[in-house]
PDB file of C-alpha atoms in Angstrom:
ATOM      1  CA  MET B   1       0.000   0.000   0.000  1.00 47.00           C
ATOM      2  CA  VAL B   2       1.316   3.438  -0.927  1.00 48.00           C
ATOM      3  CA  ILE B   3       1.066   6.238   1.623  1.00 52.00           C
ATOM      4  CA  HIS B   4      -0.051   9.502   0.087  1.00 49.00           C
ATOM      5  CA  THR B   5       0.260  11.575   3.282  1.00 58.00           C
ATOM      6  CA  ARG B   6       3.340  13.763   3.132  1.00 63.00           C
ATOM      7  CA  ALA B   7       5.605  13.963   6.152  1.00 64.00           C
ATOM      8  CA  ARG B   8       5.499  17.689   6.858  1.00 69.00           C
ATOM      9  CA  THR B   9       7.144  18.279  10.229  1.00 79.00           C
ATOM     10  CA  PRO B  10      10.868  17.750  10.900  1.00 81.00           C
ATOM     11  CA  GLU B  11       9.942  15.065  13.413  1.00 84.00           C
ATOM     12  CA  SER B  12       7.748  13.136  10.981  1.00 81.00           C
ATOM     13  CA  LYS B  13      10.372  13.417   8.246  1.00 87.00           C
ATOM     14  CA  LEU B  14      13.032  12.087  10.608  1.00 91.00           C
ATOM     15  CA  GLU B  15      10.750   9.236  11.644  1.00 93.00           C
ATOM     16  CA  ARG B  16      10.045   8.287   8.039  1.00 94.00           C
ATOM     17  CA  ARG B  17      13.740   8.471   7.195  1.00 95.00           C
ATOM     18  CA  GLY B  18      14.382   6.055  10.040  1.00 96.00           C
ATOM     19  CA  ARG B  19      11.731   3.679   8.724  1.00 96.00           C
ATOM     20  CA  ILE B  20      13.343   3.736   5.295  1.00 97.00           C
ATOM     21  CA  LEU B  21      16.672   2.748   6.838  1.00 98.00           C
ATOM     22  CA  ASP B  22      14.951   0.049   8.912  1.00 98.00           C
ATOM     23  CA  GLU B  23      13.468  -1.539   5.798  1.00 98.00           C
ATOM     24  CA  ALA B  24      16.706  -1.186   3.855  1.00 98.00           C
ATOM     25  CA  LEU B  25      18.492  -3.008   6.670  1.00 98.00           C
ATOM     26  CA  ALA B  26      15.893  -5.788   6.692  1.00 98.00           C
ATOM     27  CA  LEU B  27      16.362  -6.338   2.958  1.00 98.00           C
ATOM     28  CA  TRP B  28      20.147  -6.069   3.248  1.00 98.00           C
ATOM     29  CA  ARG B  29      20.159  -8.890   5.769  1.00 97.00           C
ATOM     30  CA  GLU B  30      18.359 -11.107   3.249  1.00 96.00           C
ATOM     31  CA  ARG B  31      19.885 -10.107  -0.088  1.00 96.00           C
ATOM     32  CA  ARG B  32      23.020  -9.025  -1.902  1.00 95.00           C
ATOM     33  CA  TYR B  33      23.455  -5.322  -2.656  1.00 96.00           C
ATOM     34  CA  PRO B  34      22.469  -5.588  -6.362  1.00 95.00           C
ATOM     35  CA  ASP B  35      19.269  -7.374  -5.343  1.00 97.00           C
ATOM     36  CA  VAL B  36      18.087  -4.623  -2.986  1.00 97.00           C
ATOM     37  CA  THR B  37      16.147  -2.078  -5.032  1.00 97.00           C
ATOM     38  CA  LEU B  38      14.859   1.347  -4.112  1.00 97.00           C
ATOM     39  CA  ALA B  39      11.443   0.279  -5.375  1.00 96.00           C
ATOM     40  CA  ASP B  40      11.400  -2.623  -2.914  1.00 97.00           C
ATOM     41  CA  ILE B  41      12.444  -0.378  -0.035  1.00 97.00           C
ATOM     42  CA  ALA B  42       9.871   2.263  -0.953  1.00 96.00           C
ATOM     43  CA  GLY B  43       7.128  -0.343  -1.182  1.00 95.00           C
ATOM     44  CA  ARG B  44       7.893  -1.704   2.279  1.00 95.00           C
ATOM     45  CA  VAL B  45       7.665   1.794   3.740  1.00 95.00           C
ATOM     46  CA  GLY B  46       4.497   2.616   1.820  1.00 93.00           C
ATOM     47  CA  LEU B  47       6.045   5.208  -0.474  1.00 94.00           C
ATOM     48  CA  THR B  48       6.391   5.525  -4.203  1.00 94.00           C
ATOM     49  CA  LYS B  49       9.932   5.355  -5.540  1.00 93.00           C
ATOM     50  CA  PRO B  50       9.872   9.059  -6.553  1.00 94.00           C
ATOM     51  CA  ALA B  51       8.774   9.953  -3.009  1.00 94.00           C
ATOM     52  CA  LEU B  52      11.762   8.058  -1.635  1.00 95.00           C
ATOM     53  CA  PHE B  53      14.074  10.451  -3.472  1.00 95.00           C
ATOM     54  CA  ALA B  54      12.927  13.221  -1.134  1.00 93.00           C
ATOM     55  CA  TYR B  55      14.916  11.422   1.570  1.00 95.00           C
ATOM     56  CA  PHE B  56      17.779   9.816  -0.356  1.00 96.00           C
ATOM     57  CA  ALA B  57      18.843  10.970  -3.801  1.00 95.00           C
ATOM     58  CA  THR B  58      20.505   7.679  -4.756  1.00 96.00           C
ATOM     59  CA  LYS B  59      20.762   4.095  -3.591  1.00 97.00           C
ATOM     60  CA  GLU B  60      24.383   4.743  -2.667  1.00 97.00           C
ATOM     61  CA  GLU B  61      23.396   7.667  -0.463  1.00 97.00           C
ATOM     62  CA  LEU B  62      20.788   5.538   1.285  1.00 98.00           C
ATOM     63  CA  PHE B  63      23.256   2.748   2.001  1.00 98.00           C
ATOM     64  CA  LEU B  64      25.914   5.238   3.051  1.00 98.00           C
ATOM     65  CA  SER B  65      23.448   6.464   5.673  1.00 98.00           C
ATOM     66  CA  LEU B  66      22.764   2.873   6.707  1.00 98.00           C
ATOM     67  CA  TYR B  67      26.508   2.310   7.026  1.00 98.00           C
ATOM     68  CA  GLU B  68      26.769   5.358   9.286  1.00 98.00           C
ATOM     69  CA  ARG B  69      23.984   4.036  11.488  1.00 98.00           C
ATOM     70  CA  LEU B  70      25.592   0.604  11.840  1.00 98.00           C
ATOM     71  CA  LEU B  71      29.107   1.940  12.299  1.00 98.00           C
ATOM     72  CA  GLY B  72      27.798   4.398  14.874  1.00 98.00           C
ATOM     73  CA  GLU B  73      26.401   1.480  16.859  1.00 98.00           C
ATOM     74  CA  TRP B  74      29.801  -0.241  16.583  1.00 98.00           C
ATOM     75  CA  PHE B  75      31.565   2.866  17.878  1.00 98.00           C
ATOM     76  CA  ASP B  76      29.034   3.188  20.713  1.00 98.00           C
ATOM     77  CA  ALA B  77      29.681  -0.395  21.819  1.00 98.00           C
ATOM     78  CA  LEU B  78      33.458   0.051  21.655  1.00 98.00           C
ATOM     79  CA  ASP B  79      33.295   3.340  23.567  1.00 98.00           C
ATOM     80  CA  ARG B  80      31.173   1.770  26.309  1.00 97.00           C
ATOM     81  CA  HIS B  81      33.687  -1.022  26.749  1.00 96.00           C
ATOM     82  CA  LEU B  82      36.726   1.253  26.753  1.00 96.00           C
ATOM     83  CA  ARG B  83      35.125   3.607  29.281  1.00 95.00           C
ATOM     84  CA  LEU B  84      34.898   0.746  31.761  1.00 94.00           C
ATOM     85  CA  GLY B  85      38.587   1.333  32.380  1.00 86.00           C
ATOM     86  CA  GLY B  86      41.425  -1.133  32.631  1.00 88.00           C
ATOM     87  CA  THR B  87      44.033  -1.898  30.031  1.00 94.00           C
ATOM     88  CA  HIS B  88      44.357  -4.297  27.126  1.00 95.00           C
ATOM     89  CA  THR B  89      47.086  -6.407  25.619  1.00 95.00           C
ATOM     90  CA  PRO B  90      47.336  -6.548  21.821  1.00 96.00           C
ATOM     91  CA  PRO B  91      45.567  -9.948  21.685  1.00 96.00           C
ATOM     92  CA  SER B  92      42.742  -8.861  24.000  1.00 96.00           C
ATOM     93  CA  LEU B  93      42.142  -5.626  22.101  1.00 97.00           C
ATOM     94  CA  ALA B  94      42.228  -7.486  18.799  1.00 97.00           C
ATOM     95  CA  LEU B  95      39.659  -9.932  20.163  1.00 97.00           C
ATOM     96  CA  LEU B  96      37.415  -7.064  21.254  1.00 97.00           C
ATOM     97  CA  LEU B  97      37.571  -5.351  17.859  1.00 98.00           C
ATOM     98  CA  ALA B  98      36.994  -8.623  16.019  1.00 98.00           C
ATOM     99  CA  THR B  99      34.089  -9.652  18.243  1.00 98.00           C
ATOM    100  CA  LEU B 100      32.314  -6.308  17.926  1.00 98.00           C
ATOM    101  CA  THR B 101      32.596  -6.655  14.155  1.00 98.00           C
ATOM    102  CA  THR B 102      31.680 -10.296  13.614  1.00 97.00           C
ATOM    103  CA  GLU B 103      28.634 -10.037  15.874  1.00 97.00           C
ATOM    104  CA  ARG B 104      27.374  -7.333  13.489  1.00 98.00           C
ATOM    105  CA  PRO B 105      27.273  -9.165  10.139  1.00 97.00           C
ATOM    106  CA  ALA B 106      25.199  -6.475   8.427  1.00 98.00           C
ATOM    107  CA  LEU B 107      27.975  -3.961   9.094  1.00 98.00           C
ATOM    108  CA  ALA B 108      30.737  -6.416   8.201  1.00 98.00           C
ATOM    109  CA  ARG B 109      29.069  -7.069   4.830  1.00 97.00           C
ATOM    110  CA  LEU B 110      28.630  -3.355   4.160  1.00 98.00           C
ATOM    111  CA  ILE B 111      32.196  -2.254   4.916  1.00 98.00           C
ATOM    112  CA  PRO B 112      33.688  -3.813   1.738  1.00 97.00           C
ATOM    113  CA  LEU B 113      31.275  -1.723  -0.360  1.00 97.00           C
ATOM    114  CA  LEU B 114      32.216   1.623   1.176  1.00 95.00           C
ATOM    115  CA  ALA B 115      35.183   2.969  -0.782  1.00 93.00           C
ATOM    116  CA  GLY B 116      34.432   1.309  -4.104  1.00 92.00           C
ATOM    117  CA  LEU B 117      30.680   1.830  -4.240  1.00 94.00           C
ATOM    118  CA  LEU B 118      28.869   3.705  -1.466  1.00 94.00           C
ATOM    119  CA  GLU B 119      31.099   6.786  -1.601  1.00 94.00           C
ATOM    120  CA  HIS B 120      30.376   7.082  -5.322  1.00 93.00           C
ATOM    121  CA  ASN B 121      27.239   8.603  -6.835  1.00 93.00           C
ATOM    122  CA  VAL B 122      26.837  10.981  -3.899  1.00 95.00           C
ATOM    123  CA  THR B 123      27.292  14.738  -3.927  1.00 95.00           C
ATOM    124  CA  ALA B 124      30.464  16.401  -2.713  1.00 96.00           C
ATOM    125  CA  ALA B 125      28.437  17.938   0.106  1.00 97.00           C
ATOM    126  CA  ARG B 126      27.192  14.513   1.232  1.00 96.00           C
ATOM    127  CA  ALA B 127      30.700  13.076   0.982  1.00 96.00           C
ATOM    128  CA  ALA B 128      32.042  15.912   3.135  1.00 97.00           C
ATOM    129  CA  GLU B 129      29.245  15.367   5.650  1.00 97.00           C
ATOM    130  CA  HIS B 130      30.112  11.675   5.813  1.00 97.00           C
ATOM    131  CA  LYS B 131      33.836  12.229   6.293  1.00 97.00           C
ATOM    132  CA  THR B 132      33.164  14.884   8.932  1.00 98.00           C
ATOM    133  CA  TRP B 133      30.969  12.417  10.808  1.00 98.00           C
ATOM    134  CA  VAL B 134      33.670   9.730  10.664  1.00 97.00           C
ATOM    135  CA  ALA B 135      36.281  12.199  11.918  1.00 97.00           C
ATOM    136  CA  SER B 136      34.027  13.185  14.824  1.00 98.00           C
ATOM    137  CA  ARG B 137      33.646   9.556  15.882  1.00 98.00           C
ATOM    138  CA  LEU B 138      37.372   8.906  15.596  1.00 97.00           C
ATOM    139  CA  ALA B 139      38.065  11.978  17.727  1.00 97.00           C
ATOM    140  CA  VAL B 140      36.064  10.429  20.573  1.00 97.00           C
ATOM    141  CA  THR B 141      37.124   6.789  20.300  1.00 98.00           C
ATOM    142  CA  ALA B 142      40.807   7.084  19.395  1.00 97.00           C
ATOM    143  CA  PRO B 143      41.931   8.636  22.723  1.00 97.00           C
ATOM    144  CA  LEU B 144      40.012   5.959  24.636  1.00 97.00           C
ATOM    145  CA  LEU B 145      41.764   3.322  22.559  1.00 96.00           C
ATOM    146  CA  GLU B 146      45.189   4.837  23.148  1.00 96.00           C
ATOM    147  CA  ALA B 147      44.566   4.987  26.904  1.00 95.00           C
ATOM    148  CA  ALA B 148      43.440   1.357  26.992  1.00 96.00           C
ATOM    149  CA  LEU B 149      46.471  -0.066  25.176  1.00 96.00           C
ATOM    150  CA  PRO B 150      49.821   0.646  26.850  1.00 93.00           C
ATOM    151  CA  GLY B 151      52.549   1.194  24.299  1.00 93.00           C
ATOM    152  CA  LEU B 152      50.276   2.415  21.531  1.00 94.00           C
ATOM    153  CA  PRO B 153      51.861   5.679  20.354  1.00 93.00           C
ATOM    154  CA  GLY B 154      49.811   8.785  20.983  1.00 92.00           C
ATOM    155  CA  GLY B 155      47.876   9.899  17.955  1.00 95.00           C
ATOM    156  CA  SER B 156      47.862   6.458  16.329  1.00 96.00           C
ATOM    157  CA  GLY B 157      44.345   5.516  17.442  1.00 97.00           C
ATOM    158  CA  PRO B 158      42.677   6.791  14.251  1.00 97.00           C
ATOM    159  CA  ALA B 159      45.095   4.777  12.122  1.00 97.00           C
ATOM    160  CA  LEU B 160      44.407   1.615  14.115  1.00 97.00           C
ATOM    161  CA  LEU B 161      40.664   2.029  13.649  1.00 97.00           C
ATOM    162  CA  THR B 162      41.071   2.797   9.946  1.00 97.00           C
ATOM    163  CA  TYR B 163      43.298  -0.243   9.405  1.00 98.00           C
ATOM    164  CA  THR B 164      40.751  -2.367  11.263  1.00 98.00           C
ATOM    165  CA  GLN B 165      38.127  -1.401   8.718  1.00 97.00           C
ATOM    166  CA  ALA B 166      40.558  -2.094   5.877  1.00 98.00           C
ATOM    167  CA  LEU B 167      41.095  -5.632   7.180  1.00 98.00           C
ATOM    168  CA  VAL B 168      37.347  -6.195   7.343  1.00 98.00           C
ATOM    169  CA  ALA B 169      36.957  -4.869   3.799  1.00 97.00           C
ATOM    170  CA  GLY B 170      39.532  -7.328   2.503  1.00 96.00           C
ATOM    171  CA  LEU B 171      38.693 -10.428   4.520  1.00 97.00           C
ATOM    172  CA  GLN B 172      34.893 -10.397   4.723  1.00 97.00           C
ATOM    173  CA  PRO B 173      34.248 -11.074   1.006  1.00 95.00           C
ATOM    174  CA  LEU B 174      36.722 -13.975   1.131  1.00 93.00           C
ATOM    175  CA  GLY B 175      34.741 -15.520   3.963  1.00 93.00           C
ATOM    176  CA  GLU B 176      31.450 -15.175   2.075  1.00 92.00           C
ATOM    177  CA  PRO B 177      32.263 -16.350  -1.462  1.00 90.00           C
ATOM    178  CA  SER B 178      29.832 -16.703  -4.320  1.00 88.00           C
ATOM    179  CA  PRO B 179      27.999 -20.018  -4.737  1.00 88.00           C
ATOM    180  CA  ALA B 180      30.308 -20.953  -7.622  1.00 90.00           C
ATOM    181  CA  VAL B 181      33.446 -20.274  -5.585  1.00 89.00           C
ATOM    182  CA  ARG B 182      31.965 -22.068  -2.580  1.00 86.00           C
ATOM    183  CA  GLU B 183      31.370 -25.121  -4.748  1.00 86.00           C
ATOM    184  CA  ALA B 184      34.897 -24.917  -6.141  1.00 87.00           C
ATOM    185  CA  LEU B 185      36.411 -24.679  -2.661  1.00 86.00           C
ATOM    186  CA  ALA B 186      34.556 -27.833  -1.692  1.00 85.00           C
ATOM    187  CA  THR B 187      36.558 -29.712  -4.324  1.00 80.00           C
ATOM    188  CA  THR B 188      39.280 -31.948  -2.932  1.00 71.00           C
ATOM    189  CA  GLY B 189      42.551 -30.096  -2.573  1.00 80.00           C
ATOM    190  CA  LEU B 190      41.125 -26.570  -2.451  1.00 85.00           C
ATOM    191  CA  GLY B 191      40.128 -26.468   1.198  1.00 78.00           C
ATOM    192  CA  ALA B 192      43.246 -24.475   2.113  1.00 82.00           C
ATOM    193  CA  LEU B 193      41.876 -21.552   0.103  1.00 86.00           C
ATOM    194  CA  HIS B 194      38.829 -21.255   2.336  1.00 87.00           C
ATOM    195  CA  VAL B 195      38.912 -18.207   4.620  1.00 92.00           C
ATOM    196  CA  ASP B 196      37.203 -18.317   7.998  1.00 94.00           C
ATOM    197  CA  PHE B 197      36.369 -14.631   8.357  1.00 96.00           C
ATOM    198  CA  GLU B 198      36.113 -14.575  12.141  1.00 96.00           C
ATOM    199  CA  ALA B 199      39.375 -16.459  12.694  1.00 96.00           C
ATOM    200  CA  ALA B 200      41.254 -14.563   9.989  1.00 97.00           C
ATOM    201  CA  LEU B 201      40.089 -11.196  11.297  1.00 98.00           C
ATOM    202  CA  GLY B 202      41.175 -12.042  14.827  1.00 97.00           C
ATOM    203  CA  GLU B 203      44.613 -13.209  13.700  1.00 97.00           C
ATOM    204  CA  SER B 204      45.116 -10.229  11.397  1.00 98.00           C
ATOM    205  CA  LEU B 205      44.052  -7.717  14.032  1.00 98.00           C
ATOM    206  CA  THR B 206      46.381  -9.295  16.580  1.00 97.00           C
ATOM    207  CA  ALA B 207      49.291  -8.920  14.164  1.00 97.00           C
ATOM    208  CA  LEU B 208      48.256  -5.343  13.368  1.00 97.00           C
ATOM    209  CA  VAL B 209      47.961  -4.237  16.984  1.00 97.00           C
ATOM    210  CA  ARG B 210      51.220  -5.915  17.975  1.00 95.00           C
ATOM    211  CA  GLY B 211      52.983  -4.215  15.092  1.00 95.00           C
ATOM    212  CA  MET B 212      51.670  -0.791  16.068  1.00 95.00           C
ATOM    213  CA  VAL B 213      52.572  -1.231  19.735  1.00 93.00           C
ATOM    214  CA  HIS B 214      55.968  -2.847  19.265  1.00 69.00           C
ATOM    215  CA  PRO B 215      58.279  -1.450  16.573  1.00 59.00           C
ATOM    216  CA  ALA B 216      60.025  -3.900  14.279  1.00 47.00           C
ATOM    217  CA  GLY B 217      62.604  -5.931  16.138  1.00 44.00           C
ATOM    218  CA  GLU B 218      60.894  -5.699  19.533  1.00 52.00           C
ATOM    219  CA  ASP B 219      59.064  -8.627  21.042  1.00 51.00           C
ATOM    220  CA  GLY B 220      55.312  -8.144  21.512  1.00 47.00           C
ATOM    221  CA  ARG B 221      53.098 -10.330  23.638  1.00 52.00           C
TER     222      ARG B 221
END
């Protein structure tokens, strides 16, 4: 059913925008990115596709906003943990970062699309808004991270968080191959090419954090 009532107040517009993101997330959990259409999202909200453009000019802009919502929740969870106090070792911090990511599969699946897809087909103003938002989150979380990990050089928190996302972007697609690749990997002799995303992310993050805490040539535990 299509809703013909226009959202007129800022509150009602914000509420409808949230519903659009809710439905986009529901479809994203079920489908691949090419299979999620704006028409499907609009229909689930009760809007026409042209009406949806009043909230998001492109599919990429919509999913960029969804990414910000999911990443914001990830940052919130990490901040809550770090504010509990105490210190981490490289392995324990790597485990925390990996766990917060793998328990949010919708975010983990979206991260690989960011640089190559979601940041395209958006306006320069929207891109600047997005990068400003990311910088604001890093400005809060990075100092907490640096305080929680003895030996992490001051000012390197943003890099650690950025590299974490880069590892997710590279490893997640390998852990969720296409049906054809999955069938090929099941062939005798190809099992070594299978990537367990959760295990690989944990191992890679441990190596990353150790490398940032302990310069080359120093032993890191």
